[in-house]
Coordinates of C-alpha atoms and ligand atoms in Angstrom, one line a residue:
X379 CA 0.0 0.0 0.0
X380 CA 1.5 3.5 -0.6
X381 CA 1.7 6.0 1.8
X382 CA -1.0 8.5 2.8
X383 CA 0.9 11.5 2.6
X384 CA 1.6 10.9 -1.2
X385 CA 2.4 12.7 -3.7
X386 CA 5.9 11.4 -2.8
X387 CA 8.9 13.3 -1.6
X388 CA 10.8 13.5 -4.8
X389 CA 12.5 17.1 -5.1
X390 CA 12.0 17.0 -8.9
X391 CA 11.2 20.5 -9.9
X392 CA 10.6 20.0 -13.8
X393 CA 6.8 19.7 -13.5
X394 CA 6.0 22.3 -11.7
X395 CA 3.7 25.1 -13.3
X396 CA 5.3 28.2 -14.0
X397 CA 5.3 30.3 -10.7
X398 CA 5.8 34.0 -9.5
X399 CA 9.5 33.4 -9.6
X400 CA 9.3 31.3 -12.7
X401 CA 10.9 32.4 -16.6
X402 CA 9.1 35.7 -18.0
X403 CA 6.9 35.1 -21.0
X404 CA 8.5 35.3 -24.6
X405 CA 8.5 38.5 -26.0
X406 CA 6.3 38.7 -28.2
X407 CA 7.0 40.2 -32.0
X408 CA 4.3 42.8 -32.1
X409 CA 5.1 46.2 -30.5
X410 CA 1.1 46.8 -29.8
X411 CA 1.5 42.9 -27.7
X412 CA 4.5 44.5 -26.2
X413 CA 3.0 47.3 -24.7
X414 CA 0.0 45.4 -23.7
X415 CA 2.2 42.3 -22.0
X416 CA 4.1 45.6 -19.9
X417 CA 0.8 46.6 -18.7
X418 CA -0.1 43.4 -18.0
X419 CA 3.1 42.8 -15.9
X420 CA 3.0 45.9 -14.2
X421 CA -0.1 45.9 -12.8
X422 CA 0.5 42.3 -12.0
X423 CA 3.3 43.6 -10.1
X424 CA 1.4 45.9 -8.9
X425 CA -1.3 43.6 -7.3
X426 CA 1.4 41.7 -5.9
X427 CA 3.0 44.4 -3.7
X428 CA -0.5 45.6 -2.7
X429 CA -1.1 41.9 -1.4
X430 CA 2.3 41.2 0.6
X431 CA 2.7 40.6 3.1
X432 CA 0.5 38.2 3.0
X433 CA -2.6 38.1 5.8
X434 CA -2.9 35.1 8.0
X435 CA -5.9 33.0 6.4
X436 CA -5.2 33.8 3.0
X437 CA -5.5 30.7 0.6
X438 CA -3.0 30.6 -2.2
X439 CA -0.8 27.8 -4.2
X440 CA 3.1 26.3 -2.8
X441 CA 5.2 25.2 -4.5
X442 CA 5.9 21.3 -1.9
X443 CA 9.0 19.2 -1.7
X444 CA 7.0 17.4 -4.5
X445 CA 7.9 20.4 -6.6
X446 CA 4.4 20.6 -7.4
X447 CA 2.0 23.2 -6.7
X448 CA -0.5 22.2 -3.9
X449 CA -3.3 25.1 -2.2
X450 CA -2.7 25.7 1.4
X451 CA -3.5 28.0 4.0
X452 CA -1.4 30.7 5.7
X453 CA -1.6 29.8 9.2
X454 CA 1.2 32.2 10.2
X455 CA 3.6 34.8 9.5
X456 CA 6.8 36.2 10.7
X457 CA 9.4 38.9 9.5
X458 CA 12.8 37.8 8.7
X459 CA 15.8 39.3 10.1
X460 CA 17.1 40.5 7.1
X461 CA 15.2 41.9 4.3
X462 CA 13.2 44.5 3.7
X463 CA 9.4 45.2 4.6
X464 CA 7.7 42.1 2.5
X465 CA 10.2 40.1 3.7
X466 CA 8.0 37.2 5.5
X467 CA 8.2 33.5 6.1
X468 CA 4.6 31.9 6.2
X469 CA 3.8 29.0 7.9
X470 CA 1.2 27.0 5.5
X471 CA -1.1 24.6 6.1
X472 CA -1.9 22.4 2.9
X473 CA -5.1 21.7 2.4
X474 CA -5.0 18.2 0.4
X475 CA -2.6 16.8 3.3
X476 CA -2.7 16.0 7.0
X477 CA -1.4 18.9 9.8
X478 CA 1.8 17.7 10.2
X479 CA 3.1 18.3 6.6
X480 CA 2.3 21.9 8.0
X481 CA 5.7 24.0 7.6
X482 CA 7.5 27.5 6.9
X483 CA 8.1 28.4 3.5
X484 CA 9.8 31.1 1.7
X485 CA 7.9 34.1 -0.3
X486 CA 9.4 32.3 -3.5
X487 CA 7.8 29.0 -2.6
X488 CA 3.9 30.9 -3.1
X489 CA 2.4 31.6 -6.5
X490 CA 1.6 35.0 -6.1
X491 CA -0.7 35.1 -9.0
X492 CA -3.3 32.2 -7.3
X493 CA -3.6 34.2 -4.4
X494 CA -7.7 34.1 -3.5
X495 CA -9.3 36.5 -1.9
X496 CA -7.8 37.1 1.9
X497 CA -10.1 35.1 4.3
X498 CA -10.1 35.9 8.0
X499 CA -10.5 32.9 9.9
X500 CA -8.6 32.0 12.5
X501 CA -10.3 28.8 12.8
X502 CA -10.7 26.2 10.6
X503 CA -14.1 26.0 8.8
X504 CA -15.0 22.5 10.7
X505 CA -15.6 24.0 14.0
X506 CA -19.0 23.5 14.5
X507 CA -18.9 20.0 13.8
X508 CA -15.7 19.7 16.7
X509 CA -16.7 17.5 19.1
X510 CA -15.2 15.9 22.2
X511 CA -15.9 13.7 25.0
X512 CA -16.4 14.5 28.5
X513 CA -13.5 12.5 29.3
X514 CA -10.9 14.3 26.8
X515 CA -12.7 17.7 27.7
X516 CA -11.1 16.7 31.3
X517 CA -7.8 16.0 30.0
X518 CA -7.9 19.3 28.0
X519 CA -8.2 18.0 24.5
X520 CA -10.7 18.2 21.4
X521 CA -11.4 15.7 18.9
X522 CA -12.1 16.2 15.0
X523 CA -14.7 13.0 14.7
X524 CA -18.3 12.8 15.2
X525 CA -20.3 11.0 17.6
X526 CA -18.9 13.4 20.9
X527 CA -19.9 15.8 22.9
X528 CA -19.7 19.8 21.2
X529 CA -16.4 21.5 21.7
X530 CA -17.2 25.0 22.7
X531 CA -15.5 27.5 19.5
X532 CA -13.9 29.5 22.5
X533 CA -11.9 26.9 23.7
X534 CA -11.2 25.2 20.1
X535 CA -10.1 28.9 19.1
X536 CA -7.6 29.3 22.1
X537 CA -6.3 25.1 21.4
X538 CA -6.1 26.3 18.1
X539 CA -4.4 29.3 18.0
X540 CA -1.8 28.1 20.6
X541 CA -1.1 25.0 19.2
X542 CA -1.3 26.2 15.1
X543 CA 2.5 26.2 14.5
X544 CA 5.2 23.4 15.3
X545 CA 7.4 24.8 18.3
X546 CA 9.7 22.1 17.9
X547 CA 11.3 21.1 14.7
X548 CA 13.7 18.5 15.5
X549 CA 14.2 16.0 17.8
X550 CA 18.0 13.7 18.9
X551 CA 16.6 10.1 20.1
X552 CA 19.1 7.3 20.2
X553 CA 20.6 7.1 17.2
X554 CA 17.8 9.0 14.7
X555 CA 17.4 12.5 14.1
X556 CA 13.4 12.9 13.9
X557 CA 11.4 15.8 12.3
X558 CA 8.6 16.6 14.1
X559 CA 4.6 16.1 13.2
X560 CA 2.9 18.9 15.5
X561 CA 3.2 21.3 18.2
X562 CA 4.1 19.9 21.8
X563 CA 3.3 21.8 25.4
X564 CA 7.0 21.6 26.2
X565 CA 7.6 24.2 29.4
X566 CA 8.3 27.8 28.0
X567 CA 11.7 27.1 28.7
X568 CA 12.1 25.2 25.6
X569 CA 9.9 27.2 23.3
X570 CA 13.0 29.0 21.7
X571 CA 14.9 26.1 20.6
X572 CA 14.1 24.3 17.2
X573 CA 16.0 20.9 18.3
X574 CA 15.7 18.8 21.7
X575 CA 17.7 16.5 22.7
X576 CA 16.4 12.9 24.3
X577 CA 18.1 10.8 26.6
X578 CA 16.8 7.3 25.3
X579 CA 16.3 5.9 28.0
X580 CA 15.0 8.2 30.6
X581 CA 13.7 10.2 28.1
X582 CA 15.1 13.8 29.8
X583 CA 15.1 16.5 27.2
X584 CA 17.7 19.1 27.0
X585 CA 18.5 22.2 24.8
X586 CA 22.0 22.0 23.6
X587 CA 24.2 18.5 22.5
X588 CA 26.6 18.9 25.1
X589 CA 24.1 18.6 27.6
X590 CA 22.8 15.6 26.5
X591 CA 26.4 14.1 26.1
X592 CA 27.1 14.9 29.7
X593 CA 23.9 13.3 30.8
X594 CA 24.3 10.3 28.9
X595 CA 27.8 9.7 31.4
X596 CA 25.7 10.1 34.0
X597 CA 22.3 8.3 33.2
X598 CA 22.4 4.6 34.4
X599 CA 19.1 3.6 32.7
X600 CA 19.5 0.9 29.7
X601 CA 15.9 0.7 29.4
X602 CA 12.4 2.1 30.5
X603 CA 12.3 1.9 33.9
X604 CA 9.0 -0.4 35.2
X605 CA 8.7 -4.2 34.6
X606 CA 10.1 -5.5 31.7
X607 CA 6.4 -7.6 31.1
X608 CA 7.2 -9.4 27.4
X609 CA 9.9 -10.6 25.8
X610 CA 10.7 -12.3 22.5
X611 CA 14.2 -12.6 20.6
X612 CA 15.3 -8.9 20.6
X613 CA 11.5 -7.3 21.2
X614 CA 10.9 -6.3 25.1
X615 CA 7.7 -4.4 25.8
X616 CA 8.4 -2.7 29.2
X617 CA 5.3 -1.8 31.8
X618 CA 5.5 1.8 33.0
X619 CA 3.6 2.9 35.9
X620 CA 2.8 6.7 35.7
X621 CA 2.4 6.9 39.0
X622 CA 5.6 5.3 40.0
X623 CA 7.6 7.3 37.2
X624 CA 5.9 10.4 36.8
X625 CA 8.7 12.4 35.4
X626 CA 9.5 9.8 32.9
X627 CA 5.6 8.8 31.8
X628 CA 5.4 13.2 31.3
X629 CA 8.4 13.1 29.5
X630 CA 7.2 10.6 27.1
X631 CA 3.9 12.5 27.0
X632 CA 6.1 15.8 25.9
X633 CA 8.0 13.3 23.1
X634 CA 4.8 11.4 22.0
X635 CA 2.4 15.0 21.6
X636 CA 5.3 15.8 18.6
X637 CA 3.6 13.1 16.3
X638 CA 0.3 13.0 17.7
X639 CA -2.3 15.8 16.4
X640 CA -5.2 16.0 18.7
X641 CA -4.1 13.6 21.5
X642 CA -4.6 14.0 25.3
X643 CA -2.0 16.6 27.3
X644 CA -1.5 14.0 30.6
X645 CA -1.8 16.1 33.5
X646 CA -2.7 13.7 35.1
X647 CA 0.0 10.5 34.2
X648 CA -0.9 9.0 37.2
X649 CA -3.6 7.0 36.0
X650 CA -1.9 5.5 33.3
X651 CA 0.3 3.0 32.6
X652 CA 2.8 3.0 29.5
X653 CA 3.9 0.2 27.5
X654 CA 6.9 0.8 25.9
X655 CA 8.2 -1.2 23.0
X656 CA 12.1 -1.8 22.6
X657 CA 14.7 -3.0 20.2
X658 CA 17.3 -4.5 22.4
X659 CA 21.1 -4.9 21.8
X660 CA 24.2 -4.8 23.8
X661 CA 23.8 -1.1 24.4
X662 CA 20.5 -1.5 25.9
X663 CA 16.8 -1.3 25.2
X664 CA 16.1 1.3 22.6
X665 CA 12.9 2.7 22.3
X666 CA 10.7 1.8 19.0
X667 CA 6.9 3.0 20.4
X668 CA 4.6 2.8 23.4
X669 CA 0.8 2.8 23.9
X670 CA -0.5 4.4 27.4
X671 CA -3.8 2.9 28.9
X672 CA -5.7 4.0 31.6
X673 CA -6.0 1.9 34.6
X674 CA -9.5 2.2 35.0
X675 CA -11.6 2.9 31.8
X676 CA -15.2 3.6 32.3
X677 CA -15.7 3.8 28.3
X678 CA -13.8 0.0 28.1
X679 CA -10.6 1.9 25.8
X680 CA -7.8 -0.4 26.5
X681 CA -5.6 2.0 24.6
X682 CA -5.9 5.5 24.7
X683 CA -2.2 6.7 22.8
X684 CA -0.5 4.8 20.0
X685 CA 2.8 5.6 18.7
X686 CA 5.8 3.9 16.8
X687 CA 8.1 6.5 16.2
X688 CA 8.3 7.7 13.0
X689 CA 12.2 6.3 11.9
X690 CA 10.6 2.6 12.9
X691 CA 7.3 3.2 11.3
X692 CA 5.9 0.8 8.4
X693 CA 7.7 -2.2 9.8
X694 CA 4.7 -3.6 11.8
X695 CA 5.2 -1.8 15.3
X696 CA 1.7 -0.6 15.2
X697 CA 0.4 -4.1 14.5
X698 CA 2.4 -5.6 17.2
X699 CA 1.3 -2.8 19.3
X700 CA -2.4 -3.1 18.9
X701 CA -2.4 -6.3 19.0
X702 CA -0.6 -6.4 22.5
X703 CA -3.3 -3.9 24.1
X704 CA -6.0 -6.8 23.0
X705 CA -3.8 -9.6 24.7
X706 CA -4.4 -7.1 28.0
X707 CA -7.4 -7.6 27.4
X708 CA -8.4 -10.5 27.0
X709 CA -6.0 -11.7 30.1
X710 CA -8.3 -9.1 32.3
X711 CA -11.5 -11.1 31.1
X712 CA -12.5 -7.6 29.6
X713 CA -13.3 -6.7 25.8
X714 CA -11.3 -3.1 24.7
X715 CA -11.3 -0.2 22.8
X716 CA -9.0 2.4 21.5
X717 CA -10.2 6.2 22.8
X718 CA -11.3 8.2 20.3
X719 CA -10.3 10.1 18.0
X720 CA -8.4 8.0 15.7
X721 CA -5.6 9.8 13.7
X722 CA -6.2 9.0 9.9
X723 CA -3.1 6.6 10.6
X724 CA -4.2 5.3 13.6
X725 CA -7.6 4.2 12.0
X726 CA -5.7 2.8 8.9
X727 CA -4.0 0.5 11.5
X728 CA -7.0 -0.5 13.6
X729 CA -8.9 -1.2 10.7
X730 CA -6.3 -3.5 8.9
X731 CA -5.8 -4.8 12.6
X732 CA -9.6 -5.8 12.9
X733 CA -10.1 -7.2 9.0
X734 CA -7.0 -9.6 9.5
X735 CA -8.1 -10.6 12.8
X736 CA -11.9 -11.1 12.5
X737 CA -11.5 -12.5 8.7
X738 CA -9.0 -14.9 9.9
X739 CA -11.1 -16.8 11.9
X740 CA -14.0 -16.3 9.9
X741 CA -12.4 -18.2 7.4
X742 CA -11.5 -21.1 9.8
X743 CA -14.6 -21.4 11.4
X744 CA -17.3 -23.8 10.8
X745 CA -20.8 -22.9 11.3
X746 CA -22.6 -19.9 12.2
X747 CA -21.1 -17.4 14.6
X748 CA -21.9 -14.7 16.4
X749 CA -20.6 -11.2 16.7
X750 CA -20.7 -11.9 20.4
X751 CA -19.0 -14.6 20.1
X752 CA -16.2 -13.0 17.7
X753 CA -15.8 -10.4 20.3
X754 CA -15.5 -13.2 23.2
X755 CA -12.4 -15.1 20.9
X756 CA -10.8 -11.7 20.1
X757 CA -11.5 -9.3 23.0
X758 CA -12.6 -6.3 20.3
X759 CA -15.3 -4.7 21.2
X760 CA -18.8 -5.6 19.5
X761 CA -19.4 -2.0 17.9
X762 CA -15.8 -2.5 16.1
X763 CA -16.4 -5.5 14.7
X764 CA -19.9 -4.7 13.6
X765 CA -18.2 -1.5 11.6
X766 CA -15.5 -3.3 10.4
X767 CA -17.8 -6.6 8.8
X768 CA -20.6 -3.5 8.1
X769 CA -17.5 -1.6 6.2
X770 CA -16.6 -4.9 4.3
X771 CA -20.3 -5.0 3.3
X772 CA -20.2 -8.3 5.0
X773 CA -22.9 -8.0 7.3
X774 CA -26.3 -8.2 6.2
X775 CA -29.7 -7.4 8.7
X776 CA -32.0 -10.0 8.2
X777 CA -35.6 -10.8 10.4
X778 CA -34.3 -8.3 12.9
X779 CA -31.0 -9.9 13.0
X780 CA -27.3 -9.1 12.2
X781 CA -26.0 -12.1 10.2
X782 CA -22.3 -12.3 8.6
X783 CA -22.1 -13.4 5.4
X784 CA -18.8 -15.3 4.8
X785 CA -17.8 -16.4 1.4
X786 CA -14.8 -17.7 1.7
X787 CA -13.5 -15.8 -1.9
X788 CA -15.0 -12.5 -0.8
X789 CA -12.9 -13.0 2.4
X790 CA -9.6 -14.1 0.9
X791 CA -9.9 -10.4 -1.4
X792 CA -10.0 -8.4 1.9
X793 CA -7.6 -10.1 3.9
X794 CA -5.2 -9.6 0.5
X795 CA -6.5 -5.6 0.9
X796 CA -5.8 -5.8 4.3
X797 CA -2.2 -6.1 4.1
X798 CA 0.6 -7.5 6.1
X799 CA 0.0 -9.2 9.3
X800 CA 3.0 -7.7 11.0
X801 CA 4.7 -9.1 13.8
X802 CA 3.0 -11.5 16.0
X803 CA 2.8 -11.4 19.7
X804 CA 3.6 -14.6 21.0
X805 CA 1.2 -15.2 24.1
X806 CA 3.3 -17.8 26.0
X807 CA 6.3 -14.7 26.6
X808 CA 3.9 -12.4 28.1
X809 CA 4.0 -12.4 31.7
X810 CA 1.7 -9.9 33.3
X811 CA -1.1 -9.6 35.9
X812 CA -3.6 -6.7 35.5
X813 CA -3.4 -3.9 37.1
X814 CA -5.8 -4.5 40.0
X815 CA -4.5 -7.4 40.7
X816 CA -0.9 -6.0 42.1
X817 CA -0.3 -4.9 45.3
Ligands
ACO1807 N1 0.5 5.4 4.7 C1 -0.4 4.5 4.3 N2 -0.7 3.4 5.2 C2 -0.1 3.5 6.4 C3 0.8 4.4 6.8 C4 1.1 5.4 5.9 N3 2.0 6.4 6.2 N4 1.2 4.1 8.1 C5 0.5 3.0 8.4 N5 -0.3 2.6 7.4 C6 -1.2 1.5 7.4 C7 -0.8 0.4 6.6 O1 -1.9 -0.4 6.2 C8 0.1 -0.4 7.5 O2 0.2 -1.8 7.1 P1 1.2 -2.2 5.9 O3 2.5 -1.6 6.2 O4 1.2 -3.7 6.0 O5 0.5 -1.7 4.6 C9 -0.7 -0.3 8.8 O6 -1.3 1.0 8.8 C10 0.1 -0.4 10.1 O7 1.4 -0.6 9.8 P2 2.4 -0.8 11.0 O8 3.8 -0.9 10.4 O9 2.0 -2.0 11.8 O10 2.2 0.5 11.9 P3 3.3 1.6 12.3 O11 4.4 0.9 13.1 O12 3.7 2.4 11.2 O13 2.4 2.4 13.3 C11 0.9 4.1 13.9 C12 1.1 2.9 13.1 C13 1.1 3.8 15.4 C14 -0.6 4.6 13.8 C15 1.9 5.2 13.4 O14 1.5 5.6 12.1 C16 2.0 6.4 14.3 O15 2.7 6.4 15.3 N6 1.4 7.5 13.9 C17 1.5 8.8 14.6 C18 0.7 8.7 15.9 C19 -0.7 8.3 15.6 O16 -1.4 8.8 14.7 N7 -1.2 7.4 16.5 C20 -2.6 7.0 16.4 C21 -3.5 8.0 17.1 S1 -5.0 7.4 17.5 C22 -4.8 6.8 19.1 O17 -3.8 7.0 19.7 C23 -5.9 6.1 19.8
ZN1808 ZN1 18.9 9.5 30.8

């Protein structure tokens, strides 16, 4: 499957239309189309100084690391250091592709001439459908997807205005240097520096190289401190209590709010716990993703966070991850859910995570079955599997009755859709007693 932030990252410029800073026209041979053609450029020129600098909300075209030209929204602007009066740096948001493509570009980038009408709104035009539940509205958050409670516009407008542009750009983690997806509540302390610097294992942040350097002499951690609950060849999932490591479940919170759009700030990181994946060598356990999950859901979620960060990404974390939060599960007895909203990856995930799983033993089972009964076998909960089968169009309602059609050819084409099954979790490594059940 290709990825979901296509067009692709090529840097080929040869396609792109002809833009403010492109080649002038030919000349043409006719004085009278000379003349003409000058008026045409000067007042061109003209309309272009009347416009700059550009105003925030203003929709134009940019030119992406594509080399195409895509639309996108100025979010925000700032004067550069040097350069005269027009001389701005906007921070777009395109339209076609997900917030964390979101970035600064120069003047050059914009085609001047596609600039539309300047529109003031601070707020993106979805805000009366912004919803959110009770629970995130308690854990200060808002949600893009229907089916929660209204979001008030005065507090989307504040989350929105504070969180429009990425205050970090960078991060150091272990071996990768990361570019960040979206803006993170670091303290203020941090807000004028582009690149952090992680500690690996601890997950301390600091400002300058050196300090991490000196901190790594220092830091004896070789892994996430908690219980190391699973492992399997090189793969160690590690159990975090929030409680227990507060500074280190917030620090995570701080890393994992840089790829996550519209995700929880934890306050409260107490009442979570924080299962974090590792890649393990002879220089210890290096961090590849986490999920957090609450320790008491009334809503059922037995996931509320999902991350793989992004240099491990595609390589079937996410899959490993999900389906680890459903082994939770189904050792507490209890069916789960993720907390909503899904990120449009997140829900990619899920989904193929709920075809391959459900479809799997559809196609090995004998006889009728229930969607109770699917739920019972895979600890997903019963509204998930009636949307997935219902989004498969294998579900049909008949005498008052939800009954699963299961062809076995129509099932074999969207298990094939549904891609790679990703690393398994291998059950007989996992050693873990729920939460309630300790001390
Ligand atoms: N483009 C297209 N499809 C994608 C992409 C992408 N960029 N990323 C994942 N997918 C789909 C694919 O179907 C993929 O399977 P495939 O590779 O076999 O085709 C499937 O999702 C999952 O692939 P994995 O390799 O198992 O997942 P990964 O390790 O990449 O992690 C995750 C998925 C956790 C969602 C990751 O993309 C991520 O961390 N995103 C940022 C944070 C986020 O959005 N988290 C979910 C928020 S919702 C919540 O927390 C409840
Ligand atoms: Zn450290």
């Amino acid at each position: 499957m290709g990825s979901i932030d296509a067009p692709t990252f090529t840097q080929n410029g040869s396609d792109a239309t002809v833009a403010a800073d492109g080649p002038p026209p030919p000349v043409p041979d006719s004085a009278i189309m000379t003349m003409e053609k000058t008026l045409e450029a000067d007042s061109s020129r003209k309309r272009r100084f009347g416009i700059l600098p550009l105003e925030v909300g203003t929709r134009v075209m940019c030119r992406w690391r594509d080399g195409k030209y895509h639309p996108v929204k100025v979010i925000e602007r700032r004067k550069m250091h040097i350069g005269g009066v027009n001389d701005y740096e906007y921070y777009v948001h395109y339209t076609e592709f997900n917030r964390r493509l979101d970035e600064w570009v120069k003047l050059e980038q914009l085609d001047l001439e596609s600039v539309e009408a300047v529109v003031d709104e601070k707020v993106e035009d979805k805000v009366t459908s912004l919803k959110m539940t009770r629970h995130q509205k308690r854990k200060i958050d808002e949600t893009h997807v229907e089916g929660h409670e209204e979001l008030d516009a005065a507090s989307l407008r504040e989350h929105e205005e504070f969180t429009k542009v990425k205050n970090i750009a960078t991060i150091e983690l272990g071996r990768y240097e990361i570019e960040t997806w979206y803006f993170s509540p670091f303290p203020p302390e941090y807000n004028d520096s582009l690149k952090l610097y992680f500690c690996e294992f601890c997950l301390n942040f600091m400002k300058r190289k050196e300090q991490l350097q000196r901190h790594m002499r220092k830091c004896d951690l070789k892994h996430p401190p908690g219980d190391e609950i699973y492992r399997s060849g090189t793969l160690s999932m590690f159990e975090v209590d929030g409680k227990k490591n507060k500074v280190y479940g917030q620090n995570l919170c701080y890393l994992a709010k840089l790829f996550l759009d519209h995700k929880t700030l934890y306050y409260d990181v107490d009442l979570f716990l924080f299962y974090v994946l590792c890649e393990c060598d002879d220089r210890g356990c290096h961090m590849v993703g986490y999920f957090s999950k609450e320790k008491h859901s009334e809503e059922s979620y037995n996931l509320a966070c999902i991350l793989t960060l992004p240099p491990y990404q595609r390589k079937g974390y996410g899959k490993f991850l999900i389906a680890f939060s459903y082994e939770l599960s189904k050792k507490e007895g209890k069916v789960g859910t993720p907390e909503r909203p899904l990120s449009d990856l997140g829900l990619l995930s899920y989904r193929g995570y709920w075809t391959r799983v459900l479809l799997d033993i559809l196609k090995k089972h004998k006889g009728n079955i229930s969607i109770k009964e699917l739920s019972d076998m895979t600890a997903i909960k019963a509204e998930d599997i009636l949307t997935t089968l219902q989004s498969l169009e294998l579900i049909q309602y008949r005498k008052g009755q939800h009954v699963i059609c299961a062809d076995p050819k129509v099932l074999d084409r969207h298990l094939k859709a549904a891609g790679r099954g990703g690393l398994e979790v291998d059950v007989s490594k996992l050693i873990w007693t729920p939460y309630k059940e300790q001390g």
